[in-house]
Coordinates of C-alpha atoms in Angstrom, one line a residue:
M1 CA 86.6 50.9 -30.9
S2 CA 85.9 52.1 -34.5
I3 CA 82.4 52.3 -35.9
D4 CA 81.5 51.6 -39.6
T5 CA 79.4 54.8 -40.2
S6 CA 78.5 53.6 -43.7
K7 CA 75.8 51.3 -42.1
V8 CA 74.4 54.0 -39.8
A9 CA 71.3 56.0 -40.8
T10 CA 72.3 59.5 -42.0
S11 CA 68.9 61.0 -41.0
N12 CA 66.5 60.7 -38.1
S13 CA 63.6 61.3 -40.4
S14 CA 60.8 58.7 -40.5
A15 CA 60.9 58.8 -44.2
A16 CA 63.2 56.2 -45.8
V17 CA 65.8 57.4 -48.3
A18 CA 66.3 55.1 -51.3
K19 CA 69.8 54.3 -52.5
K20 CA 70.7 54.9 -56.0
P21 CA 69.4 51.9 -58.1
G22 CA 71.8 49.6 -60.0
R23 CA 71.7 49.3 -63.9
A24 CA 69.2 46.4 -63.8
G25 CA 66.9 48.4 -61.5
V26 CA 67.2 51.4 -63.9
V27 CA 66.2 49.3 -66.9
A28 CA 63.3 47.6 -64.9
N29 CA 62.0 50.9 -63.7
W30 CA 62.2 52.4 -67.2
A31 CA 60.2 49.6 -68.6
D32 CA 57.6 49.6 -65.8
E33 CA 56.9 53.3 -66.2
R34 CA 56.1 52.8 -69.9
L35 CA 54.6 49.3 -70.0
G36 CA 53.1 48.9 -66.5
L37 CA 54.6 45.4 -66.2
G38 CA 55.4 45.6 -62.5
T39 CA 52.0 45.1 -61.1
A40 CA 50.9 42.5 -63.6
M41 CA 54.1 40.5 -63.2
K42 CA 54.0 40.7 -59.4
K43 CA 50.6 39.2 -59.3
N44 CA 50.8 36.6 -62.1
L45 CA 54.2 35.3 -61.2
R46 CA 52.8 34.3 -57.7
K47 CA 49.7 32.7 -59.4
V48 CA 48.9 29.4 -57.7
F49 CA 48.5 26.3 -59.8
P50 CA 47.2 22.9 -58.3
D51 CA 49.2 19.8 -58.8
H52 CA 47.8 16.6 -60.3
W53 CA 49.2 14.3 -63.0
S54 CA 46.1 14.7 -65.2
F55 CA 46.8 18.4 -65.6
M56 CA 50.0 17.5 -67.5
L57 CA 48.0 16.2 -70.5
G58 CA 47.5 19.8 -71.6
E59 CA 51.1 20.6 -71.1
I60 CA 52.1 17.7 -73.5
A61 CA 50.1 19.4 -76.2
L62 CA 51.7 22.8 -75.5
W63 CA 55.3 21.5 -75.4
S64 CA 54.8 19.3 -78.5
F65 CA 53.5 22.4 -80.3
V66 CA 56.8 24.1 -79.3
V67 CA 58.7 21.2 -80.7
L68 CA 56.7 21.5 -84.0
L69 CA 57.7 25.2 -84.2
L70 CA 61.3 24.6 -83.5
S71 CA 61.7 21.6 -85.9
G72 CA 59.4 23.4 -88.5
V73 CA 61.8 26.4 -88.7
F74 CA 64.7 24.1 -89.3
L75 CA 62.8 22.3 -92.2
T76 CA 61.7 25.6 -93.7
L77 CA 65.3 26.6 -94.3
W78 CA 65.8 23.7 -96.8
F79 CA 62.4 22.7 -98.2
N80 CA 61.5 24.0 -101.7
P81 CA 57.6 24.1 -102.1
S82 CA 57.7 23.9 -105.9
M83 CA 55.9 21.6 -108.3
G84 CA 58.4 22.3 -111.1
E85 CA 59.4 19.0 -112.6
I86 CA 63.2 18.0 -112.3
H87 CA 65.2 14.8 -112.4
Y88 CA 66.5 13.7 -109.1
E89 CA 70.4 13.7 -108.8
G90 CA 70.7 13.4 -105.1
S91 CA 72.5 10.7 -103.0
Y92 CA 69.7 8.2 -102.9
D93 CA 70.6 5.8 -105.7
Q94 CA 67.3 4.0 -106.2
L95 CA 65.6 7.3 -107.3
R96 CA 68.5 8.9 -109.2
G97 CA 67.4 10.1 -112.6
V98 CA 63.6 9.8 -111.8
A99 CA 61.4 12.7 -112.7
M100 CA 59.8 14.3 -109.7
S101 CA 58.7 17.7 -108.3
E102 CA 61.2 20.0 -106.7
S103 CA 59.3 19.6 -103.4
M104 CA 59.9 15.8 -103.5
A105 CA 63.5 16.3 -104.4
S106 CA 64.0 18.8 -101.6
T107 CA 62.4 16.3 -99.1
L108 CA 64.9 13.6 -100.2
D109 CA 67.8 16.1 -99.8
I110 CA 66.7 16.9 -96.3
S111 CA 66.4 13.2 -95.5
F112 CA 69.8 12.2 -96.9
D113 CA 72.0 15.2 -97.6
V114 CA 71.2 17.8 -94.8
R115 CA 73.0 17.0 -91.5
G116 CA 70.3 16.0 -89.0
G117 CA 67.7 16.6 -91.6
L118 CA 66.0 13.1 -91.4
L119 CA 66.0 13.4 -87.6
M120 CA 64.2 16.8 -87.8
R121 CA 61.7 15.5 -90.3
Q122 CA 60.8 12.5 -88.2
M123 CA 60.8 14.6 -85.0
H124 CA 58.3 17.0 -86.7
H125 CA 56.1 14.3 -87.8
W126 CA 56.0 12.5 -84.4
A127 CA 55.5 15.8 -82.6
A128 CA 52.5 16.4 -84.8
M129 CA 51.1 13.0 -83.9
L130 CA 51.7 13.7 -80.2
F131 CA 50.2 17.2 -80.4
I132 CA 46.8 15.9 -81.8
A133 CA 46.7 12.8 -79.6
S134 CA 47.4 14.9 -76.4
M135 CA 44.8 17.4 -77.4
M136 CA 42.2 14.7 -77.8
I137 CA 43.1 13.1 -74.4
H138 CA 43.2 16.5 -72.7
L139 CA 39.7 17.3 -74.1
L140 CA 38.5 13.9 -72.7
R141 CA 39.9 14.6 -69.3
V142 CA 38.3 18.1 -69.3
F143 CA 34.9 16.7 -70.2
F144 CA 35.0 13.7 -67.9
T145 CA 35.9 15.8 -64.9
G146 CA 33.4 18.6 -65.6
A147 CA 36.1 21.2 -66.2
H148 CA 34.0 22.5 -69.3
R149 CA 31.2 23.9 -67.1
K150 CA 30.6 27.5 -66.3
P151 CA 32.6 29.7 -66.6
R152 CA 35.0 27.7 -68.9
E153 CA 32.6 27.1 -71.8
M154 CA 34.6 29.4 -74.1
N155 CA 37.9 27.7 -73.3
W156 CA 36.3 24.5 -74.3
V157 CA 35.3 26.0 -77.6
I158 CA 38.8 27.3 -78.1
G159 CA 40.2 23.8 -77.3
C160 CA 37.9 22.3 -79.9
L161 CA 38.9 24.8 -82.5
L162 CA 42.6 24.0 -81.7
L163 CA 41.9 20.3 -82.4
I164 CA 40.3 21.1 -85.7
L165 CA 43.0 23.4 -86.8
G166 CA 45.6 20.9 -85.6
T167 CA 44.1 18.2 -87.8
L168 CA 44.0 20.5 -90.8
E169 CA 47.6 21.5 -90.1
G170 CA 48.7 17.8 -90.1
F171 CA 46.9 17.2 -93.4
T172 CA 48.6 20.2 -95.1
G173 CA 52.0 19.2 -93.6
Y174 CA 52.0 15.5 -94.8
S175 CA 50.8 16.6 -98.2
L176 CA 53.8 18.8 -98.9
P177 CA 56.5 16.1 -99.9
D178 CA 54.4 15.3 -103.1
D179 CA 55.4 11.7 -102.8
L180 CA 53.0 8.8 -103.8
L181 CA 51.2 8.7 -100.5
S182 CA 50.7 12.4 -100.0
G183 CA 49.8 12.9 -103.6
T184 CA 47.1 10.3 -103.2
G185 CA 45.8 12.2 -100.1
V186 CA 45.7 15.5 -102.2
R187 CA 43.8 13.7 -105.0
A188 CA 41.3 12.4 -102.5
A189 CA 40.8 15.9 -101.1
D190 CA 40.1 17.2 -104.6
G191 CA 37.4 14.6 -104.9
F192 CA 35.9 15.4 -101.5
M193 CA 35.7 19.0 -102.5
K194 CA 34.0 18.2 -105.8
S195 CA 31.4 16.0 -104.0
I196 CA 29.9 19.2 -102.5
P197 CA 26.7 20.0 -104.4
V198 CA 26.7 23.0 -106.7
V199 CA 29.9 24.7 -105.4
G200 CA 32.2 21.7 -105.2
T201 CA 33.9 22.1 -108.6
Y202 CA 34.4 25.8 -108.0
L203 CA 36.1 25.3 -104.8
S204 CA 38.4 22.7 -106.4
F205 CA 39.3 25.1 -109.2
F206 CA 39.9 27.9 -106.7
L207 CA 42.3 25.8 -104.5
F208 CA 44.2 24.1 -107.3
G209 CA 44.3 27.0 -109.6
G210 CA 42.6 25.0 -112.4
E211 CA 42.2 21.3 -113.0
F212 CA 43.9 18.8 -110.7
P213 CA 46.8 18.8 -110.0
G214 CA 48.0 22.1 -111.5
D215 CA 51.2 23.7 -110.4
A216 CA 50.0 25.8 -107.4
I217 CA 48.7 23.4 -104.8
I218 CA 52.0 22.7 -103.1
P219 CA 53.0 26.4 -102.7
R220 CA 49.5 27.2 -101.5
L221 CA 49.4 24.3 -98.9
Y222 CA 52.8 25.5 -97.9
M223 CA 51.7 29.0 -97.1
I224 CA 48.7 27.6 -95.2
H225 CA 50.9 25.2 -93.3
I226 CA 53.6 27.6 -92.1
L227 CA 51.7 31.0 -91.9
L228 CA 47.9 30.9 -91.8
I229 CA 47.1 27.9 -89.5
P230 CA 50.2 28.4 -87.2
G231 CA 49.2 32.0 -86.7
L232 CA 45.7 30.9 -85.7
L233 CA 47.0 28.2 -83.4
L234 CA 49.3 30.7 -81.6
A235 CA 46.5 33.2 -81.2
L236 CA 44.1 30.5 -79.8
I237 CA 46.7 29.0 -77.5
A238 CA 47.5 32.5 -76.1
A239 CA 43.7 33.1 -75.5
H240 CA 43.4 29.6 -74.0
M241 CA 46.2 30.3 -71.5
L242 CA 44.9 33.8 -70.7
L243 CA 41.4 32.4 -69.9
L244 CA 43.1 29.7 -67.9
V245 CA 44.8 32.3 -65.7
Y246 CA 41.8 34.5 -65.5
H247 CA 39.4 31.8 -64.4
K248 CA 42.0 30.1 -62.2
H249 CA 42.9 26.4 -62.7
T250 CA 40.3 23.8 -61.6
Q251 CA 41.4 21.4 -58.8
W252 CA 40.4 18.1 -57.4
P253 CA 38.3 18.1 -54.1
G254 CA 40.2 17.7 -50.9
P255 CA 40.6 19.1 -47.4
G256 CA 41.0 22.9 -47.6
R257 CA 40.0 23.1 -51.2
T258 CA 36.8 25.0 -52.1
E259 CA 35.1 26.7 -55.0
Q260 CA 36.7 30.0 -53.9
N261 CA 40.4 29.1 -53.5
V262 CA 43.2 27.2 -55.3
V263 CA 45.6 25.0 -53.4
G264 CA 48.9 24.3 -55.1
F265 CA 52.2 25.9 -55.9
P266 CA 53.1 29.4 -57.2
M267 CA 54.2 30.0 -60.7
L268 CA 57.7 31.0 -59.6
P269 CA 59.7 29.2 -58.7
V270 CA 58.0 25.8 -58.3
Y271 CA 55.5 25.6 -61.2
A272 CA 57.9 27.2 -63.8
A273 CA 60.7 24.7 -62.8
K274 CA 58.4 21.8 -63.2
A275 CA 56.9 23.0 -66.5
G276 CA 60.5 23.7 -67.9
G277 CA 61.6 20.2 -66.9
F278 CA 58.6 18.7 -68.5
F279 CA 59.3 20.5 -71.7
F280 CA 62.6 18.7 -72.0
I281 CA 61.0 15.4 -71.2
V282 CA 58.6 16.0 -74.2
F283 CA 61.4 17.2 -76.4
G284 CA 63.5 14.2 -75.4
V285 CA 60.7 11.7 -76.2
C286 CA 60.1 13.4 -79.6
A287 CA 63.8 13.2 -80.3
L288 CA 64.0 9.6 -79.2
M289 CA 61.1 8.6 -81.5
G290 CA 62.5 10.7 -84.4
G291 CA 65.8 9.0 -84.1
L292 CA 64.7 5.4 -83.6
L293 CA 61.2 5.1 -85.2
T294 CA 60.9 5.5 -89.0
I295 CA 57.8 7.5 -90.1
N296 CA 56.7 8.6 -93.5
P297 CA 59.7 7.1 -95.6
V298 CA 58.9 9.0 -98.8
W299 CA 62.0 7.4 -100.5
K300 CA 60.1 4.0 -100.4
Y301 CA 57.0 5.5 -102.0
G302 CA 58.6 7.5 -104.8
P303 CA 57.1 10.5 -106.4
Y304 CA 53.3 10.8 -107.0
D305 CA 52.0 8.8 -109.9
P306 CA 48.2 8.0 -110.0
T307 CA 48.8 4.7 -111.8
K308 CA 50.8 3.3 -108.9
V309 CA 48.4 4.0 -106.0
T310 CA 48.1 0.9 -103.8
A311 CA 44.9 -0.2 -102.0
G312 CA 46.7 -0.2 -98.6
S313 CA 47.5 3.5 -98.7
Q314 CA 46.1 5.2 -95.6
P315 CA 46.3 8.7 -94.1
D316 CA 47.8 9.6 -90.7
W317 CA 45.8 8.1 -87.8
Y318 CA 43.8 11.3 -87.0
M319 CA 42.3 11.3 -90.4
G320 CA 41.4 7.6 -90.1
W321 CA 37.7 8.0 -88.9
P322 CA 36.4 10.0 -91.8
D323 CA 38.2 7.5 -94.1
G324 CA 36.4 4.7 -92.3
A325 CA 33.1 6.5 -92.7
L326 CA 33.8 6.7 -96.4
R327 CA 34.6 3.1 -96.7
I328 CA 31.4 1.7 -95.1
M329 CA 29.1 4.3 -96.6
P330 CA 26.7 2.7 -99.2
G331 CA 27.2 3.9 -102.8
W332 CA 24.4 6.4 -102.8
E333 CA 24.1 8.9 -105.7
S334 CA 21.4 11.1 -107.1
E335 CA 20.8 12.9 -110.4
F336 CA 19.4 16.4 -110.2
W337 CA 19.0 18.8 -113.2
G338 CA 21.7 16.9 -115.1
T339 CA 24.2 16.9 -112.2
T340 CA 25.3 14.0 -110.0
W341 CA 25.1 14.3 -106.2
S342 CA 27.5 11.9 -104.6
W343 CA 26.0 11.2 -101.3
N344 CA 28.5 8.4 -100.6
V345 CA 31.3 10.9 -100.5
F346 CA 29.6 14.1 -99.3
L347 CA 27.9 12.7 -96.3
P348 CA 30.8 10.8 -94.7
I349 CA 33.6 13.3 -95.5
I350 CA 31.9 16.7 -95.4
V351 CA 28.7 16.4 -93.4
L352 CA 29.7 13.9 -90.7
P353 CA 32.9 15.6 -89.5
G354 CA 31.1 18.9 -89.5
L355 CA 28.3 17.5 -87.5
M356 CA 30.6 15.8 -85.0
F357 CA 32.7 18.9 -84.4
T358 CA 29.5 20.9 -83.9
I359 CA 28.2 18.5 -81.3
L360 CA 31.6 18.7 -79.6
L361 CA 31.6 22.4 -79.5
L362 CA 28.0 22.6 -78.1
L363 CA 28.4 19.9 -75.4
P364 CA 28.9 22.4 -72.4
F365 CA 26.0 24.5 -73.5
L366 CA 23.7 21.5 -74.0
E367 CA 24.6 20.1 -70.6
A368 CA 23.9 23.4 -68.9
W369 CA 20.5 23.7 -70.7
V370 CA 19.5 20.2 -69.8
T371 CA 20.6 20.3 -66.2
G372 CA 19.6 23.9 -65.5
D373 CA 22.9 24.4 -63.7
K374 CA 24.0 28.0 -64.0
R375 CA 26.5 28.0 -61.1
E376 CA 30.3 28.4 -61.4
H377 CA 32.4 25.3 -60.9
H378 CA 36.0 25.3 -59.9
L379 CA 36.2 21.8 -58.2
L380 CA 36.4 18.8 -60.5
Q381 CA 34.1 15.9 -60.5
R382 CA 35.0 12.2 -60.7
P383 CA 33.4 10.7 -63.8
R384 CA 31.3 8.3 -61.8
N385 CA 29.5 11.2 -60.2
A386 CA 28.1 12.3 -63.5
P387 CA 27.0 9.0 -65.0
T388 CA 25.0 10.4 -68.1
R389 CA 27.7 12.8 -69.1
T390 CA 30.4 10.1 -68.8
A391 CA 28.3 7.6 -70.8
L392 CA 27.6 10.2 -73.4
M393 CA 31.3 10.8 -74.1
V394 CA 32.0 7.0 -74.0
A395 CA 29.3 6.6 -76.7
L396 CA 31.0 9.3 -78.8
M397 CA 34.4 7.6 -78.3
T398 CA 32.9 4.3 -79.3
F399 CA 31.5 5.8 -82.5
Y400 CA 34.8 7.4 -83.2
G401 CA 36.8 4.2 -82.6
L402 CA 34.5 2.1 -84.7
M403 CA 34.8 4.5 -87.6
W404 CA 38.5 4.6 -87.1
A405 CA 38.7 0.8 -87.2
A406 CA 36.6 0.7 -90.4
G407 CA 39.3 2.8 -92.1
G408 CA 41.5 -0.3 -91.9
N409 CA 38.8 -2.7 -93.2
D410 CA 41.1 -4.0 -96.0
I411 CA 44.1 -4.5 -93.6
I412 CA 41.8 -6.3 -91.1
A413 CA 40.5 -8.6 -93.9
I414 CA 44.0 -9.5 -95.0
K415 CA 45.5 -10.0 -91.5
L416 CA 42.5 -12.0 -90.1
H417 CA 41.6 -13.8 -93.4
L418 CA 38.1 -12.4 -93.4
S419 CA 35.8 -11.2 -96.1
I420 CA 36.0 -7.4 -96.5
N421 CA 32.3 -7.3 -97.4
Q422 CA 31.4 -9.0 -94.1
I423 CA 33.6 -6.5 -92.2
T424 CA 31.9 -3.6 -94.0
Y425 CA 28.4 -4.8 -93.2
F426 CA 29.3 -5.5 -89.6
M427 CA 30.8 -1.9 -89.3
R428 CA 27.6 -0.4 -90.8
A429 CA 25.6 -1.8 -88.0
A430 CA 28.1 -1.5 -85.3
V431 CA 28.5 2.3 -85.6
F432 CA 24.9 2.7 -84.6
I433 CA 24.4 -0.2 -82.1
G434 CA 27.9 0.0 -80.5
P435 CA 27.5 3.5 -79.0
V436 CA 24.1 2.7 -77.5
I437 CA 25.5 -0.4 -75.8
A438 CA 28.5 1.6 -74.6
F439 CA 26.3 4.3 -73.2
M440 CA 24.2 1.8 -71.2
I441 CA 27.1 -0.2 -69.9
T442 CA 29.1 3.0 -68.9
R443 CA 26.1 4.6 -67.1
R444 CA 25.2 1.5 -65.1
W445 CA 28.9 1.1 -64.3
C446 CA 29.1 4.7 -62.9
I447 CA 26.0 4.2 -60.8
S448 CA 27.4 1.0 -59.4
L449 CA 30.6 2.8 -58.4
Q450 CA 28.4 5.5 -56.8
R451 CA 26.7 2.8 -54.7
Q452 CA 30.1 1.3 -53.8
D453 CA 31.3 4.7 -52.5
N454 CA 28.2 5.0 -50.3
E455 CA 28.8 1.5 -48.9
K456 CA 32.3 2.5 -48.1
L457 CA 31.3 5.7 -46.4
L458 CA 28.5 4.1 -44.4
H459 CA 30.1 0.7 -43.6
G460 CA 33.8 1.2 -44.1
Y461 CA 36.2 -0.6 -46.4
E462 CA 37.0 -4.3 -46.5
T463 CA 40.1 -5.1 -44.5
G464 CA 40.6 -8.7 -45.4
V465 CA 40.4 -9.7 -41.7
I466 CA 37.9 -12.4 -41.0
M467 CA 36.0 -12.4 -37.6
R468 CA 34.4 -15.5 -36.0
S469 CA 31.4 -15.2 -33.8
P470 CA 30.6 -17.4 -30.8
E471 CA 28.1 -19.3 -32.9
G472 CA 30.8 -20.1 -35.5
G473 CA 29.7 -17.7 -38.1
Y474 CA 32.4 -15.7 -40.1
S475 CA 32.2 -12.1 -41.2
E476 CA 34.8 -9.6 -42.6
R477 CA 36.0 -6.8 -40.5
H478 CA 35.3 -3.2 -42.0
L479 CA 37.0 0.0 -41.0
P480 CA 36.1 3.6 -41.8
L481 CA 37.8 5.5 -44.7
D482 CA 40.5 7.9 -43.7
T483 CA 39.6 11.6 -43.6
A484 CA 41.1 12.6 -46.9
K485 CA 39.5 9.9 -48.9
A486 CA 36.1 10.3 -47.2
Y487 CA 36.4 14.1 -48.0
A488 CA 37.0 13.4 -51.7
V489 CA 34.2 10.9 -51.9
T490 CA 31.6 13.3 -50.3
A491 CA 32.8 16.5 -51.9
R492 CA 30.1 16.5 -54.6
D493 CA 26.6 18.2 -54.8
R494 CA 23.4 16.3 -54.5
D495 CA 21.4 16.3 -57.6
E496 CA 18.7 18.3 -55.9
A497 CA 21.0 21.3 -55.9
S498 CA 20.4 21.7 -59.6
Y499 CA 17.5 19.4 -60.3
V500 CA 14.0 19.6 -59.0
P501 CA 11.8 16.8 -60.1
V502 CA 8.3 17.8 -61.4
G503 CA 5.3 15.7 -60.7
T504 CA 2.6 14.5 -63.1
D505 CA 0.6 17.6 -62.2
G506 CA 3.3 19.9 -63.5
V507 CA 4.2 21.1 -60.0
D508 CA 7.6 20.5 -58.2
P509 CA 7.8 19.5 -54.5
N510 CA 8.1 23.2 -53.6
G511 CA 4.8 24.0 -55.2
V512 CA 6.3 25.9 -58.0
P513 CA 4.7 25.2 -61.5
A514 CA 7.0 23.8 -64.1
P515 CA 8.0 26.2 -67.0
T516 CA 5.6 26.0 -70.0
G517 CA 7.7 27.8 -72.6
R518 CA 8.9 26.4 -76.0
G519 CA 11.1 23.4 -75.3
S520 CA 10.3 23.2 -71.7
K521 CA 8.7 19.7 -71.9
L522 CA 11.6 18.3 -73.9
R523 CA 14.0 19.8 -71.4
G524 CA 12.1 18.3 -68.5
R525 CA 12.2 14.9 -70.0
L526 CA 15.9 15.2 -70.8
Q527 CA 16.5 16.4 -67.3
T528 CA 14.7 13.4 -65.8
L529 CA 16.7 11.0 -68.0
W530 CA 20.0 12.9 -67.2
F531 CA 19.6 12.4 -63.4
A532 CA 17.6 9.1 -63.4
D533 CA 18.9 6.4 -61.1
N534 CA 21.7 8.5 -59.7
I535 CA 22.8 7.5 -56.2
Q536 CA 22.9 10.5 -53.9
K537 CA 25.6 10.8 -51.3
P538 CA 24.6 9.9 -47.7
T539 CA 23.1 12.7 -45.6
A540 CA 24.8 13.8 -42.4
A541 CA 22.2 12.0 -40.3
E542 CA 23.0 8.7 -42.2
L543 CA 26.7 9.1 -41.8
E544 CA 26.3 9.8 -38.1
E545 CA 24.1 6.7 -37.6
A546 CA 26.6 4.6 -39.5
H547 CA 29.6 5.8 -37.5
H548 CA 27.7 5.2 -34.2
H549 CA 27.1 1.6 -35.5
A550 CA 30.7 1.2 -36.4
E551 CA 31.9 2.4 -33.0
H552 CA 29.7 -0.2 -31.2
E553 CA 30.9 -2.9 -33.6
A554 CA 34.6 -2.0 -33.0
H555 CA 34.1 -2.5 -29.3
G556 CA 32.3 -5.9 -29.7
E557 CA 29.0 -4.4 -28.4
L558 CA 26.8 -5.7 -31.1
E559 CA 24.9 -8.8 -30.2
G560 CA 26.4 -12.0 -31.5
V561 CA 29.7 -10.5 -32.4
S562 CA 33.0 -11.3 -30.7
A563 CA 35.7 -8.7 -31.3
D564 CA 38.3 -8.4 -28.5
G565 CA 40.5 -6.1 -30.5
H566 CA 43.7 -8.1 -30.2
Q567 CA 43.7 -8.9 -34.0
F568 CA 44.5 -5.2 -34.6
D569 CA 47.2 -4.6 -32.0
G570 CA 49.9 -2.3 -33.4
H571 CA 48.0 -1.3 -36.5
H572 CA 46.3 1.9 -37.5
A573 CA 42.7 1.9 -38.9
V574 CA 43.7 3.5 -42.2
E575 CA 42.8 2.3 -45.6
G576 CA 45.7 0.8 -47.5
E577 CA 47.7 -0.4 -44.5
T578 CA 47.7 -4.1 -43.7
L579 CA 45.8 -5.3 -40.7
R580 CA 47.2 -8.7 -40.5
G581 CA 49.6 -9.9 -37.9
D582 CA 53.3 -10.3 -38.7
H583 CA 53.4 -14.0 -39.3

């Protein structure tokens, strides 16, 4: 019998002898020795990420940004950012011979003469819409679920900055074609800058290179659009992702999930495959919208001409709420030292957006200050378990939505045959009253849902099975929640963990005097309002008593109840499964 000696050890030494590495191994070893990538890659490629549909909202923003980069590179090859005047001689007959800027002419050439140009233009525009919309929804998801709390406050700030820069990027982008609509937007921006007291005219002259419109604004917006803001966006997205990996991803409560671990799938191969597939879904949706849904048809508007601006001209949707604030603002102006201060423009366009974004940036820090919660949080909360926080964001959303609706007051008046003055007066009151009503309703709604959860935990869920007692009375059968759902409902802290009520004598139940520093009284009042009326989850003793009661009821041991159990033959006591007989 012959023996293959090539597979037999050549030494009886305990030390292993490595074979000569292949070419790929040589290259990998060379890079690892100089860059130290081996250890970092080994750790991060096995990084675990939890799985939930709501986590995909942030991925939509990421992949739509990638679509923006790809389509933007294509458009850059043909777009000419010049305000030099020419006469259009392209293939679109209706505008042939019309004087326009070179940027407008190149936009028409991309739309009608470059193969795939119109598809790329519309994909780029739709991807921008999707990018900003998904960032907004992602921020809402993060806030509603408490993912903005320590240690992720800085990631919240980065996300808010991304939203601001994305909005500015969108404005600079749709201003480039120099058509009638975009030119109107640029003219409005010039007026907005000039409304800033003292320095407004200087800012306008600096940006436009002189009086409006000049011949430098399109090239300058182009540089801002393709270099400055994209560079900042890339840097912030990289920082956002690095902090995400460093802090580990938040996860929903469930069996085996704690503040110290992450339950999910590793980066490779599972999460990378899913993320890659999701990119192609986002890309396909953008391509489908770009191919089927017309957006920004500049050939219908024609080149910018201030004498042809229509009343129905409106910016992209994400710029609608400042436009609405401008429309409903009273015409307030003041005269100081021979200058006119236009409060009717300065307050809604410059002050209000700055104030709103500042509030948005400070929300995590304000919540931590009010609640006194300094702990790290890696488990998410259901919105109902933080009623005041949820109601606060709904109030801000209501304010935003009413302002946004006010941006179309003229369209609403035309379509509904209403007076535009009445709509304006209504909106002036609604933007102050509406958020208050929304706050009150949302908070009470969340507290009611908390109470419903406690009822399910203590008394079980409604099965739809009606029981009849010997006396002829009827009652509905309740069964306990399954383990996973009960765990998710109870996986929340009691407010006492971060909130200690202070009595009228200034001493808490533990005998510790309340802080007396600057702002302590205000903080105490806000803290009381924050946690007021919250329904605490049942204690272990209450749950034990309720389960003991349920066991007696299930066996028909409670006085006056007839339950022989035959109604449930062949069925499991699990929520969601039918408990009725097959008939």
